[in-house]
XYZ file of C-alpha atoms in Angstrom:
254
model
C 25.210 -25.087 -13.630
C 23.510 -24.298 -10.265
C 19.858 -23.175 -10.264
C 19.167 -19.452 -10.274
C 16.974 -19.646 -7.180
C 16.833 -21.801 -4.073
C 13.214 -22.990 -3.862
C 13.775 -25.591 -1.172
C 14.716 -23.223 1.638
C 11.824 -21.321 3.299
C 11.733 -17.681 2.256
C 10.377 -14.671 4.167
C 9.863 -10.989 3.492
C 11.041 -8.759 6.350
C 10.770 -4.994 6.640
C 14.020 -4.680 8.621
C 17.497 -3.782 7.361
C 19.638 -6.735 6.319
C 23.340 -7.268 6.804
C 25.846 -9.786 8.201
C 25.148 -10.481 11.879
C 21.805 -8.675 11.992
C 19.277 -10.235 14.366
C 15.691 -10.143 13.155
C 12.819 -10.591 15.592
C 10.056 -12.262 13.593
C 6.437 -11.200 13.662
C 4.107 -13.654 15.470
C 2.585 -14.927 12.224
C 6.023 -15.586 10.742
C 7.218 -17.314 13.912
C 4.110 -19.502 13.922
C 4.659 -20.408 10.266
C 8.271 -21.487 10.783
C 7.784 -23.218 14.132
C 4.318 -24.786 13.927
C 3.623 -25.141 10.202
C 7.071 -25.976 8.823
C 8.315 -27.279 12.208
C 11.806 -25.919 11.667
C 14.316 -26.522 14.453
C 16.825 -23.992 15.771
C 19.751 -23.773 13.371
C 17.589 -24.236 10.269
C 18.326 -22.063 7.252
C 15.850 -19.424 6.057
C 16.126 -16.982 3.155
C 15.053 -13.377 3.814
C 14.589 -10.290 1.635
C 13.283 -6.774 2.206
C 12.884 -5.458 -1.334
C 15.929 -3.201 -0.981
C 19.074 -5.132 -0.139
C 18.809 -8.401 -1.995
C 18.308 -11.874 -0.571
C 20.171 -13.192 2.475
C 20.678 -16.541 4.126
C 19.781 -16.519 7.812
C 19.795 -19.039 10.647
C 16.825 -19.665 12.906
C 17.510 -18.999 16.595
C 15.021 -19.808 19.363
C 13.917 -16.598 21.053
C 11.748 -18.250 23.708
C 8.359 -19.931 23.835
C 6.548 -17.267 21.856
C 9.186 -15.697 19.650
C 11.805 -16.608 17.099
C 14.842 -14.726 15.856
C 16.757 -14.978 12.614
C 20.485 -14.287 12.538
C 21.560 -13.020 9.115
C 24.645 -14.699 7.677
C 25.464 -13.793 4.079
C 23.870 -12.416 0.952
C 22.830 -14.998 -1.607
C 21.534 -12.661 -4.340
C 22.056 -8.974 -5.049
C 19.048 -6.685 -5.367
C 17.590 -6.400 -8.857
C 15.382 -3.695 -10.328
C 11.805 -4.522 -11.250
C 10.512 -4.151 -14.793
C 9.003 -0.677 -15.242
C 5.530 -2.151 -15.589
C 2.335 -0.782 -14.024
C -0.720 -3.009 -13.804
C -3.996 -1.070 -13.737
C -7.160 -3.007 -13.071
C -10.804 -2.746 -12.085
C -11.099 -4.426 -8.649
C -12.705 -7.849 -8.365
C -14.251 -9.776 -5.498
C -11.917 -11.167 -2.853
C -10.750 -14.557 -4.107
C -10.365 -13.495 -7.715
C -8.612 -10.266 -6.751
C -6.220 -12.290 -4.586
C -5.420 -14.484 -7.574
C -4.962 -11.550 -9.931
C -2.614 -9.713 -7.566
C -0.502 -12.825 -7.033
C -0.187 -13.495 -10.765
C 0.637 -9.856 -11.540
C 3.477 -10.003 -9.018
C 4.746 -13.242 -10.527
C 4.748 -11.531 -13.935
C 7.067 -8.813 -12.640
C 4.681 -5.927 -12.066
C 6.278 -2.958 -10.291
C 3.056 -1.105 -9.411
C -0.485 -2.295 -8.739
C -3.160 0.364 -9.220
C -6.924 -0.264 -8.785
C -9.070 1.787 -11.176
C -12.772 2.442 -10.593
C -14.554 2.329 -13.952
C -18.239 2.750 -14.831
C -18.986 -0.970 -14.618
C -16.696 -1.823 -11.709
C -18.667 -3.988 -9.287
C -16.280 -3.695 -6.311
C -15.322 -0.175 -5.255
C -13.836 -0.843 -1.812
C -10.382 -2.378 -1.933
C -8.512 -3.872 1.007
C -4.993 -2.589 0.348
C -3.534 -4.521 3.290
C -4.896 -7.735 1.806
C -3.421 -6.819 -1.569
C -0.034 -6.251 0.044
C -0.234 -9.582 1.894
C -0.948 -11.376 -1.389
C 1.902 -9.535 -3.110
C 4.291 -10.579 -0.328
C 3.147 -14.199 -0.493
C 3.686 -14.338 -4.251
C 7.132 -12.748 -3.958
C 8.150 -15.167 -1.186
C 7.082 -18.217 -3.165
C 8.520 -17.204 -6.542
C 11.957 -15.878 -5.640
C 11.059 -12.263 -6.432
C 13.243 -9.616 -4.786
C 11.246 -6.424 -5.335
C 7.743 -5.868 -3.981
C 5.383 -3.826 -6.157
C 4.092 -0.482 -4.988
C 0.380 -0.609 -4.204
C -1.563 2.500 -5.128
C -4.852 3.660 -3.651
C -7.869 3.248 -5.948
C -8.358 6.014 -8.501
C -11.381 6.970 -10.594
C -11.114 6.290 -14.321
C -11.450 10.001 -15.211
C -8.575 10.889 -12.920
C -6.456 8.130 -14.424
C -7.000 9.648 -17.858
C -6.304 13.196 -16.673
C -3.069 12.306 -14.860
C -1.724 9.729 -17.264
C 1.962 10.032 -18.264
C 1.987 10.079 -22.102
C 5.562 8.746 -22.244
C 4.456 5.421 -20.707
C 3.015 3.025 -23.275
C -0.514 2.092 -22.227
C -1.862 -1.274 -23.345
C -5.572 -1.627 -22.671
C -7.460 -4.861 -23.189
C -10.762 -4.590 -25.010
C -12.865 -7.508 -26.227
C -14.317 -5.225 -28.921
C -10.929 -4.452 -30.471
C -10.545 -5.491 -34.097
C -6.868 -6.368 -33.723
C -6.304 -9.834 -35.177
C -2.635 -10.219 -34.282
C -1.907 -9.081 -30.734
C 1.811 -9.815 -31.010
C 2.132 -7.658 -34.132
C 0.164 -4.832 -32.507
C 2.532 -4.789 -29.536
C 5.640 -5.079 -31.708
C 4.477 -2.082 -33.755
C 4.523 0.024 -30.588
C 8.282 -0.444 -30.439
C 8.848 0.428 -34.096
C 11.989 2.534 -34.390
C 13.036 1.900 -30.807
C 15.935 -0.104 -29.422
C 14.755 -3.740 -29.346
C 17.160 -4.518 -26.508
C 15.804 -1.797 -24.214
C 12.672 -2.180 -22.131
C 10.286 0.771 -22.161
C 7.938 2.140 -19.477
C 4.756 0.099 -19.700
C 1.250 0.054 -18.289
C -1.386 -2.632 -18.788
C -5.044 -1.802 -18.130
C -7.683 -4.515 -17.648
C -11.285 -3.418 -17.267
C -14.171 -4.868 -15.234
C -16.318 -7.906 -15.952
C -18.804 -5.765 -17.866
C -16.118 -4.201 -20.035
C -15.417 -0.517 -20.555
C -18.268 1.933 -21.067
C -18.349 3.423 -24.550
C -17.190 6.852 -23.389
C -14.324 5.248 -21.445
C -13.253 3.320 -24.519
C -13.391 6.529 -26.572
C -11.320 8.421 -23.987
C -8.643 5.718 -24.024
C -8.450 5.619 -27.809
C -7.904 9.402 -27.939
C -4.780 9.157 -25.797
C -1.316 9.151 -27.382
C 1.001 6.158 -27.050
C -1.796 3.625 -26.576
C -2.273 0.086 -27.870
C -5.801 -1.330 -27.884
C -5.438 -5.064 -27.557
C -7.750 -8.013 -28.174
C -6.968 -11.256 -26.355
C -8.187 -13.792 -28.864
C -11.612 -14.936 -30.041
C -12.988 -15.891 -26.612
C -14.332 -13.694 -23.826
C -12.011 -14.008 -20.826
C -12.743 -13.368 -17.196
C -10.906 -10.322 -15.899
C -8.394 -12.320 -13.860
C -7.655 -14.574 -16.841
C -7.331 -11.535 -19.111
C -4.788 -10.045 -16.709
C -2.511 -13.082 -16.945
C -2.868 -13.268 -20.731
C -2.162 -9.559 -21.247
C 0.825 -9.454 -18.902
C 2.279 -12.541 -20.582
C 1.933 -10.986 -24.035
C 3.455 -7.688 -22.944
C 6.287 -9.418 -21.104
C 7.122 -11.536 -24.134
C 7.047 -8.739 -26.729
C 8.002 -5.583 -24.846
C 9.155 -6.643 -21.407
C 12.013 -8.637 -19.919
C 11.103 -12.062 -21.303
C 13.100 -11.380 -24.467
């Protein structure tokens, strides 16, 4: 049985339309990566995707000393829909935020939404950097759909505008839940076990949620308050743990 993904061929995200015979002029950074980092010759194969039309095999054509062109040949994978999963998080400092964004994309997140809470230490978010990290993760892991990246929102606004039909899982080190898997499974009680449901996972800042924020979350309908074991986790670690749990119990890992 052939592998599901081709991880040996270089893979690039492009914003252009894809189709047989299309010629794609690469951005300077992409051209530099293929020519000077990977040292690919003309005629080399490259996989491309745009988040809309699946994945395509393309051939590298020399466009001159300073540019490269890809000629699209055939589609290798049809477009797939992302899991209806929103990841809401208090922003972190650069390197740790980079890591968290990359891992959230790998876990299948469809929307990344920074939330400014009482104890959030970083309130300015570089959305372009977030998008670059999302693209890098998608390129490396065979993902076809890029997540939407939302502008930062204040916690109070998040609460006021929250869609009650979307299950909200919020991670809280003070939660008394002893069995996280059972708590998540209970949220599906009575539902179709084969059908994924709209999901949102909220991870707070390093200092945790303020007491009034915790109270506001617990008053909302369709909410699961989740503990992540007996140890205190850093926010980026908590994100991976929570998304893994949700993916395994309620998402598309089943």
